[in-house]
Short mmCIF file of N, CA, C and O in Angstrom, two decimals:
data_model
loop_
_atom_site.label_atom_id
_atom_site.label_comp_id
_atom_site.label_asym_id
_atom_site.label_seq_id
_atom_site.Cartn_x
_atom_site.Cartn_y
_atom_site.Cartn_z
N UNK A 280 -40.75 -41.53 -104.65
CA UNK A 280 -41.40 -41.92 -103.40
C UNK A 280 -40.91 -41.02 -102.28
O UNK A 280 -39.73 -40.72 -102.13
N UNK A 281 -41.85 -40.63 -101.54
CA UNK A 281 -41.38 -39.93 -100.25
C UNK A 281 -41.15 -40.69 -99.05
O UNK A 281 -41.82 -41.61 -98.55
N UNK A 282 -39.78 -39.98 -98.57
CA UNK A 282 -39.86 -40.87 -97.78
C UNK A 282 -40.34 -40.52 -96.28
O UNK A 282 -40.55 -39.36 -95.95
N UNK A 283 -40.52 -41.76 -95.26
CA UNK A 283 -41.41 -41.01 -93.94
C UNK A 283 -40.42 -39.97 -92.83
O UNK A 283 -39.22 -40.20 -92.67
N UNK A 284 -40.82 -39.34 -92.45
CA UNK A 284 -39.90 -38.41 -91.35
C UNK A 284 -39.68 -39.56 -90.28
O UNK A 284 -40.44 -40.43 -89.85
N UNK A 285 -38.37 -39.22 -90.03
CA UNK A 285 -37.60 -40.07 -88.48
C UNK A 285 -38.26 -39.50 -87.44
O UNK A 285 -38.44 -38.29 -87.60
N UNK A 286 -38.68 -39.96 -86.46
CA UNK A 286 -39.32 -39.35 -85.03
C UNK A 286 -38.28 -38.67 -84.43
O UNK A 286 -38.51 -38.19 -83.32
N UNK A 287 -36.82 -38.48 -85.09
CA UNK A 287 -36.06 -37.63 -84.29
C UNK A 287 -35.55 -36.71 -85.48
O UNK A 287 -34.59 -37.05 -86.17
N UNK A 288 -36.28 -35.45 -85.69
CA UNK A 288 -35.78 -34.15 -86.24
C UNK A 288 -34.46 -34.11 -86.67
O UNK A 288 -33.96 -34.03 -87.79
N UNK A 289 -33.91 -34.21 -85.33
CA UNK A 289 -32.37 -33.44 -85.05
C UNK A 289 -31.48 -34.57 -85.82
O UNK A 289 -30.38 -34.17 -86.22
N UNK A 290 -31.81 -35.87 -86.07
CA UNK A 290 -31.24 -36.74 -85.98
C UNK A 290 -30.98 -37.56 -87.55
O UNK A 290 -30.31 -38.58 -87.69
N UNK A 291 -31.98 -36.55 -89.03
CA UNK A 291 -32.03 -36.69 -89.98
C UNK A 291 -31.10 -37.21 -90.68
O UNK A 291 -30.14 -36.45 -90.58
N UNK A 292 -30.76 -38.33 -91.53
CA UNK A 292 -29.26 -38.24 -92.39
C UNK A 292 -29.87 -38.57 -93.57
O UNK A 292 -30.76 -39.43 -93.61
N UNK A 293 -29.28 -37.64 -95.07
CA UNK A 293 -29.87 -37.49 -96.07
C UNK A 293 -28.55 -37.84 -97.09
O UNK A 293 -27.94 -37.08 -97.84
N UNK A 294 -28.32 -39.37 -96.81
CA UNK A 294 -27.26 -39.87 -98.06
C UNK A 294 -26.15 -39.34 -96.97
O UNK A 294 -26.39 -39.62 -95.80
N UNK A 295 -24.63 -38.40 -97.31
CA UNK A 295 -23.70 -38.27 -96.39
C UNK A 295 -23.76 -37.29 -95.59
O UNK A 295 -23.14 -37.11 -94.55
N UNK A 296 -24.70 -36.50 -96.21
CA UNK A 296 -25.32 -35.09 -95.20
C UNK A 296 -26.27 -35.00 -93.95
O UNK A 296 -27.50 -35.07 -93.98
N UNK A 297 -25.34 -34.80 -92.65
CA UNK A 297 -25.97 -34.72 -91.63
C UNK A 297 -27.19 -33.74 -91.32
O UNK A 297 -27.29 -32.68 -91.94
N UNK A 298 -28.24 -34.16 -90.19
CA UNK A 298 -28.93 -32.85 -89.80
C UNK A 298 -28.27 -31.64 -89.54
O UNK A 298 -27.25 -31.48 -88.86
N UNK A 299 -29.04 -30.64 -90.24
CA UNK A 299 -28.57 -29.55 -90.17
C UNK A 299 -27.86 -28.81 -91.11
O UNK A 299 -27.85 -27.58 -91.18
N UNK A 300 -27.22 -29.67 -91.88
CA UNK A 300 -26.20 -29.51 -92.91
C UNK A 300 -26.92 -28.21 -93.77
O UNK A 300 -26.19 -27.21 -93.78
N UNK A 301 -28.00 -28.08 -94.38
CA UNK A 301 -28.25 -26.67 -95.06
C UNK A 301 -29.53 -26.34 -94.44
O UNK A 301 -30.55 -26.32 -95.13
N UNK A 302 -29.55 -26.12 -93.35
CA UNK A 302 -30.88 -25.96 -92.43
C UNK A 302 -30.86 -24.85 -91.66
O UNK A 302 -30.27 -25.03 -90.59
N UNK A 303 -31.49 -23.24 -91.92
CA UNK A 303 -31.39 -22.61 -90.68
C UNK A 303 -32.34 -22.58 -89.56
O UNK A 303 -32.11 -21.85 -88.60
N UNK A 304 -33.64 -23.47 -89.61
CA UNK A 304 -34.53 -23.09 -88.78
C UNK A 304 -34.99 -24.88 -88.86
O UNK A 304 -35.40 -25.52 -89.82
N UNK A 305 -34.72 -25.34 -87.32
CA UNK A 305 -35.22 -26.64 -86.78
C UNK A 305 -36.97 -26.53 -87.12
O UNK A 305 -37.62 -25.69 -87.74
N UNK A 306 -37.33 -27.72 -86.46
CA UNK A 306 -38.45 -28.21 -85.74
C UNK A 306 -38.23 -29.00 -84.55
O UNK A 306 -37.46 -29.95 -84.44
N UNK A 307 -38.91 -28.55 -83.77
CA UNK A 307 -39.40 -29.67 -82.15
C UNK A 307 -39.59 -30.93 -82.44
O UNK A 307 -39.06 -31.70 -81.64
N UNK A 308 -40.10 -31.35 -83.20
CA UNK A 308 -40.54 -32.61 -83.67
C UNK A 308 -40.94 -32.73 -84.99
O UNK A 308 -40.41 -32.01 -85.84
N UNK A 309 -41.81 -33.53 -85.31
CA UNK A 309 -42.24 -34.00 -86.55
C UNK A 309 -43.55 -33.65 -86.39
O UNK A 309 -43.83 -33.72 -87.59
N UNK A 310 -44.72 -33.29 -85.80
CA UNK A 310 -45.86 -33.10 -85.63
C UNK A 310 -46.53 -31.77 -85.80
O UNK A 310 -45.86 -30.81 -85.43
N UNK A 311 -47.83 -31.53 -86.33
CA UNK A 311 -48.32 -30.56 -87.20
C UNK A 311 -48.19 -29.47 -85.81
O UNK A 311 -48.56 -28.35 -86.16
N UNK A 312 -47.83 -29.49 -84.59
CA UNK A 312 -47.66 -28.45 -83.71
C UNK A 312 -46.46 -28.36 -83.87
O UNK A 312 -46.44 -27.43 -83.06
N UNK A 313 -45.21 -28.46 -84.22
CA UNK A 313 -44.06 -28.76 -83.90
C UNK A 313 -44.03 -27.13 -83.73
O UNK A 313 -45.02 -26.45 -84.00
N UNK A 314 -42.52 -26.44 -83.18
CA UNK A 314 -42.21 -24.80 -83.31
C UNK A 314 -40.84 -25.07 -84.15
O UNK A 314 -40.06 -25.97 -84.45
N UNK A 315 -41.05 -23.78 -84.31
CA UNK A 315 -39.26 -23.49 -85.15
C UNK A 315 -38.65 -23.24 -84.36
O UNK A 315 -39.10 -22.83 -83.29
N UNK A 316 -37.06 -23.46 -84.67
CA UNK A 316 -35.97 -23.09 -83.58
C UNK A 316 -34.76 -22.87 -84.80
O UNK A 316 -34.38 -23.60 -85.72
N UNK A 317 -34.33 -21.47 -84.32
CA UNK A 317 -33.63 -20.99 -84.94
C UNK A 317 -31.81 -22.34 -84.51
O UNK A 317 -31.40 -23.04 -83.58
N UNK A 318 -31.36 -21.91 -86.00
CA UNK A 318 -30.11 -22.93 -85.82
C UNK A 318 -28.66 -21.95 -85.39
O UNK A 318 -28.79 -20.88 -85.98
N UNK A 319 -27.62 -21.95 -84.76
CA UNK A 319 -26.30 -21.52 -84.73
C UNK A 319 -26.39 -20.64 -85.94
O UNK A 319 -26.58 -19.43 -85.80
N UNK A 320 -26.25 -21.19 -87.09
CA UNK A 320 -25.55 -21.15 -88.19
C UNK A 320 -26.72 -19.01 -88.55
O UNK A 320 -26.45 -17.82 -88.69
N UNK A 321 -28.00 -20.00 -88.51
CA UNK A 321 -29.09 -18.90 -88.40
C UNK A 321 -28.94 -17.70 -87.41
O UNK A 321 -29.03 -16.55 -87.85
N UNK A 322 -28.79 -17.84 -86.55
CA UNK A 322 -28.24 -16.67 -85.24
C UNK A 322 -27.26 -16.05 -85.97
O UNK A 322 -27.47 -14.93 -86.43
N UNK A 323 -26.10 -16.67 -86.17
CA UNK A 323 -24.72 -16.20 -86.73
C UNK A 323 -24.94 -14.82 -87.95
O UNK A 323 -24.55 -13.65 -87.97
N UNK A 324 -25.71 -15.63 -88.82
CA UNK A 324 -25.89 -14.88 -90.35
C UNK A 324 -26.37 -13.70 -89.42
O UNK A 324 -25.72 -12.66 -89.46
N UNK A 325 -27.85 -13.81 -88.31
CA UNK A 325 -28.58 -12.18 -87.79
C UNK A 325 -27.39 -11.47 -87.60
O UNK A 325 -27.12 -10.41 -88.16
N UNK A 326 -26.49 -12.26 -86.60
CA UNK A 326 -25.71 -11.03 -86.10
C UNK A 326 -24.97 -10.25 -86.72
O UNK A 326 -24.73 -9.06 -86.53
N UNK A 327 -24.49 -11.22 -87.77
CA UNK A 327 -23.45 -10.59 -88.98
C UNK A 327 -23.77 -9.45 -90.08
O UNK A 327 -23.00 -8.86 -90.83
N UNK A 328 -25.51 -9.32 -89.87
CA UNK A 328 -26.45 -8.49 -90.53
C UNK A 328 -26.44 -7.70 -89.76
O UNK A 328 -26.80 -6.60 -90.20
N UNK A 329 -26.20 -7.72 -88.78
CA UNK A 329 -26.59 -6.15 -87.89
C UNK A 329 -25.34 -5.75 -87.35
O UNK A 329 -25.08 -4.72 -86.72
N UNK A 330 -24.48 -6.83 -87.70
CA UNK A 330 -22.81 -5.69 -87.21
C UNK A 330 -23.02 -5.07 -88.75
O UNK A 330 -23.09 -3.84 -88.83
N UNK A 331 -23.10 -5.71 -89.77
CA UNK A 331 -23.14 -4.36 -90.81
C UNK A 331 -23.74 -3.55 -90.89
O UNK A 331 -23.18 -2.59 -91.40
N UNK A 332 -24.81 -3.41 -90.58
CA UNK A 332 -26.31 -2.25 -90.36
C UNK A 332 -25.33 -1.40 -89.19
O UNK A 332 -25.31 -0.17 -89.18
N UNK A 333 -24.87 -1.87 -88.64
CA UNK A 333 -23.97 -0.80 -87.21
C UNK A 333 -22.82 -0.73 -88.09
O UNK A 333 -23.07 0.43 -88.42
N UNK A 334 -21.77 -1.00 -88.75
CA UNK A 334 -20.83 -0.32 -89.53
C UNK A 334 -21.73 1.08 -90.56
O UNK A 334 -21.51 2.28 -90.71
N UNK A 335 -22.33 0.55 -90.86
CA UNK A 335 -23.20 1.20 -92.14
C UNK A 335 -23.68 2.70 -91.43
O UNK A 335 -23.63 3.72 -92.11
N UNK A 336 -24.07 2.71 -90.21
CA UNK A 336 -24.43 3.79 -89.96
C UNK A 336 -23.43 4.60 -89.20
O UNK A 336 -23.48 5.83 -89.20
N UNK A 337 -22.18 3.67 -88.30
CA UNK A 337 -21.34 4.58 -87.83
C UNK A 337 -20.23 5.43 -88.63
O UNK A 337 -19.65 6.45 -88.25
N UNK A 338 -20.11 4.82 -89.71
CA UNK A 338 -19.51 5.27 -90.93
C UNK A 338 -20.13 6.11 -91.66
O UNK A 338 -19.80 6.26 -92.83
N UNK A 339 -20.98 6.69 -91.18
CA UNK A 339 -21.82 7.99 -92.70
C UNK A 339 -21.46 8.96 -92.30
O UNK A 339 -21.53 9.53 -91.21
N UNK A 340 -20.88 9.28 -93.66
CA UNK A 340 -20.39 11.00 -93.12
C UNK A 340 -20.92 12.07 -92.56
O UNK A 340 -20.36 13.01 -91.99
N UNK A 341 -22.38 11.80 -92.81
CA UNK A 341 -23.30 13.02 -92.24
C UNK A 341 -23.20 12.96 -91.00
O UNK A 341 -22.82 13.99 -90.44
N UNK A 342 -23.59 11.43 -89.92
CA UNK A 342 -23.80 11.64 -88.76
C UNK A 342 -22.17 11.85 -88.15
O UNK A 342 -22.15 12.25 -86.98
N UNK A 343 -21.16 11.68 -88.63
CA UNK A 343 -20.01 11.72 -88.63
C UNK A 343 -19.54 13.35 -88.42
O UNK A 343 -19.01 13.84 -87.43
N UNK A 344 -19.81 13.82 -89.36
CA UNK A 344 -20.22 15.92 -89.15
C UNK A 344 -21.08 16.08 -88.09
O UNK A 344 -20.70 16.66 -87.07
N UNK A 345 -22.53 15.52 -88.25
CA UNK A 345 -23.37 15.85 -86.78
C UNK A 345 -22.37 15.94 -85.62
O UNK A 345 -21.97 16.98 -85.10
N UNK A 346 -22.05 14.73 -85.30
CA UNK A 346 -21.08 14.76 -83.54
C UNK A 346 -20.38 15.64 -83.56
O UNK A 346 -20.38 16.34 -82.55
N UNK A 347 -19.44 16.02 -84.74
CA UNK A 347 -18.11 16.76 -84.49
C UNK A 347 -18.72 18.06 -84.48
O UNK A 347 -17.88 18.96 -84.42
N UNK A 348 -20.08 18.49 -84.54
CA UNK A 348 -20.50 19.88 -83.86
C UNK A 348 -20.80 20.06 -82.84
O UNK A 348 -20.93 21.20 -82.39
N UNK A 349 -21.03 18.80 -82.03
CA UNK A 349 -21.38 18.91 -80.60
C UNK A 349 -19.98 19.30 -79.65
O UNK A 349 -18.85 18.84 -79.77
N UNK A 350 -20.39 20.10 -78.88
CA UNK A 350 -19.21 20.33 -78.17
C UNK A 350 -19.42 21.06 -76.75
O UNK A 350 -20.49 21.67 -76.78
N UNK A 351 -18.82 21.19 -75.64
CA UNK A 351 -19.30 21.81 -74.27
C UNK A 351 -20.65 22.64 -74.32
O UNK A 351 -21.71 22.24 -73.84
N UNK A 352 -20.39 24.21 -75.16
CA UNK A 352 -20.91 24.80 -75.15
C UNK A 352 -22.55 24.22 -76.08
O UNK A 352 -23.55 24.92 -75.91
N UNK A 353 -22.60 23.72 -76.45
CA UNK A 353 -24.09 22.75 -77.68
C UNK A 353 -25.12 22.39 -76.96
O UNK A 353 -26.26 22.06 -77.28
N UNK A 354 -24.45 22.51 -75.68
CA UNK A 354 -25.69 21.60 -73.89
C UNK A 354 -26.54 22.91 -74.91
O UNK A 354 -26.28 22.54 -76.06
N UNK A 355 -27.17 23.86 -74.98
CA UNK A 355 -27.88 24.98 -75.06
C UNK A 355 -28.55 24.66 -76.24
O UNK A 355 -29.56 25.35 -76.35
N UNK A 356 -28.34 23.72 -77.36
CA UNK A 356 -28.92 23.19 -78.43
C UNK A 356 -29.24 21.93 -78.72
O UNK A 356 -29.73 21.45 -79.75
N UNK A 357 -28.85 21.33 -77.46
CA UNK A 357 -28.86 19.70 -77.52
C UNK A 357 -30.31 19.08 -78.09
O UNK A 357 -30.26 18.01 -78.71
N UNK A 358 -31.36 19.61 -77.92
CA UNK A 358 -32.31 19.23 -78.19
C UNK A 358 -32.72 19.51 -80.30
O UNK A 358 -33.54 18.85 -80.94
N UNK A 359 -32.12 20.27 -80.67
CA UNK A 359 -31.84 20.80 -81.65
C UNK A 359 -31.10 19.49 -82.66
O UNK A 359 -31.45 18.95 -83.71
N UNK A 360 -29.78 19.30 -81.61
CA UNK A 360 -28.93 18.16 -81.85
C UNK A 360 -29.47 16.77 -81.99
O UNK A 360 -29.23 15.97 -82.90
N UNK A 361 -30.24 16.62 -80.97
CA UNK A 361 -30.46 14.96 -80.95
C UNK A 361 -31.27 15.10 -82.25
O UNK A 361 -30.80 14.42 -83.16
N UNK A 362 -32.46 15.87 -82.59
CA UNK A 362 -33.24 15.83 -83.68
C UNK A 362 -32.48 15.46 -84.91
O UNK A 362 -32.87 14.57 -85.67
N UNK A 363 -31.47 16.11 -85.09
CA UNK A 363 -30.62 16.22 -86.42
C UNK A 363 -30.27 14.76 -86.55
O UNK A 363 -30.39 13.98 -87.50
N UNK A 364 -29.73 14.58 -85.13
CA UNK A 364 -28.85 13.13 -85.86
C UNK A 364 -29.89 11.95 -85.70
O UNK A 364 -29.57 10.78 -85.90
N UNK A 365 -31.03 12.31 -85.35
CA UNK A 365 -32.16 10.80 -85.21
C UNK A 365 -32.53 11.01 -86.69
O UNK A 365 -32.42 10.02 -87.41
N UNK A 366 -32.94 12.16 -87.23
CA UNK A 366 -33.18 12.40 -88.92
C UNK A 366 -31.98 11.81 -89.66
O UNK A 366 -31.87 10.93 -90.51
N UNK A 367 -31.37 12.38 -89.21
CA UNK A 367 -29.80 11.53 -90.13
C UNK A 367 -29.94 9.99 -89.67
O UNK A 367 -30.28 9.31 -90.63
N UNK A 368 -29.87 9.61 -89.06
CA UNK A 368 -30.11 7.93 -89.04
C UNK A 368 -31.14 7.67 -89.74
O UNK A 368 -30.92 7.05 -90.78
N UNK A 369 -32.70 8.08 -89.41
CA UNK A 369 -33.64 7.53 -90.54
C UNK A 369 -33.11 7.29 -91.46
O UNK A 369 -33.03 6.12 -91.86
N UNK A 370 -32.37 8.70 -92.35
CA UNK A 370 -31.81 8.43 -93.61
C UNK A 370 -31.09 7.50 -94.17
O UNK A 370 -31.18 7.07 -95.32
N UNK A 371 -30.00 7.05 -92.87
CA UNK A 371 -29.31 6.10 -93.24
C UNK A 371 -30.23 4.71 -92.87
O UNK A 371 -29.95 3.66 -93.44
N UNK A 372 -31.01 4.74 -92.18
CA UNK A 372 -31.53 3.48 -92.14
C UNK A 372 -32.30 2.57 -93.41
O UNK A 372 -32.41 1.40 -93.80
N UNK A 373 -32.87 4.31 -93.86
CA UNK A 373 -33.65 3.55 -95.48
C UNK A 373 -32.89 3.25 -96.45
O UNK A 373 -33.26 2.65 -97.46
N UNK A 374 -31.55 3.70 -96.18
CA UNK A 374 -30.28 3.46 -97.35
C UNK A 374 -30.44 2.25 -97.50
O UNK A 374 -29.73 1.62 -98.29
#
């Protein structure tokens, strides 16, 4: 048997497990308009995905060589430069 939704979302208890307990994305309500709302727990995991996506790329050796050629005199190739290392990121981005 199913059972009926509580008129309060947030407020669910499923046996000893509170709302929220394995939930990353709320609802407003119970109603066929309701929106999603991202949870703490959900935010947390994004960010923790994109501090690694930012380890992942500040750590590659290639773009790592790129910088260490830039230097005073490079102003005269800079445009040369930025190209290289936006190609080198693609690369690492599809990694």
């Amino acid at each position: 048997m199913i059972k009926p939704l509580s008129s309060a979302p947030l407020n669910i208890q499923d046996g000893t497990n509170t709302a929220g307990d394995f939930h990353m994305i709320y609802r407003t309500d119970n109603t066929a308009s309701s929106k999603a709302v991202a949870s703490i727990r959900f935010e947390m995991l994004r960010e923790g995905i994109q501090d690694y996506e930012k380890i992942k790329i500040v750590s590659a050796p290639a773009l790592d060589a790129a910088l260490k050629s830039v230097d005073i005199a490079s102003g005269r190739t800079a445009e040369k430069t930025i190209l290289n290392t936006q190609h080198i990121l693609k690369q690492i981005s599809a990694n």
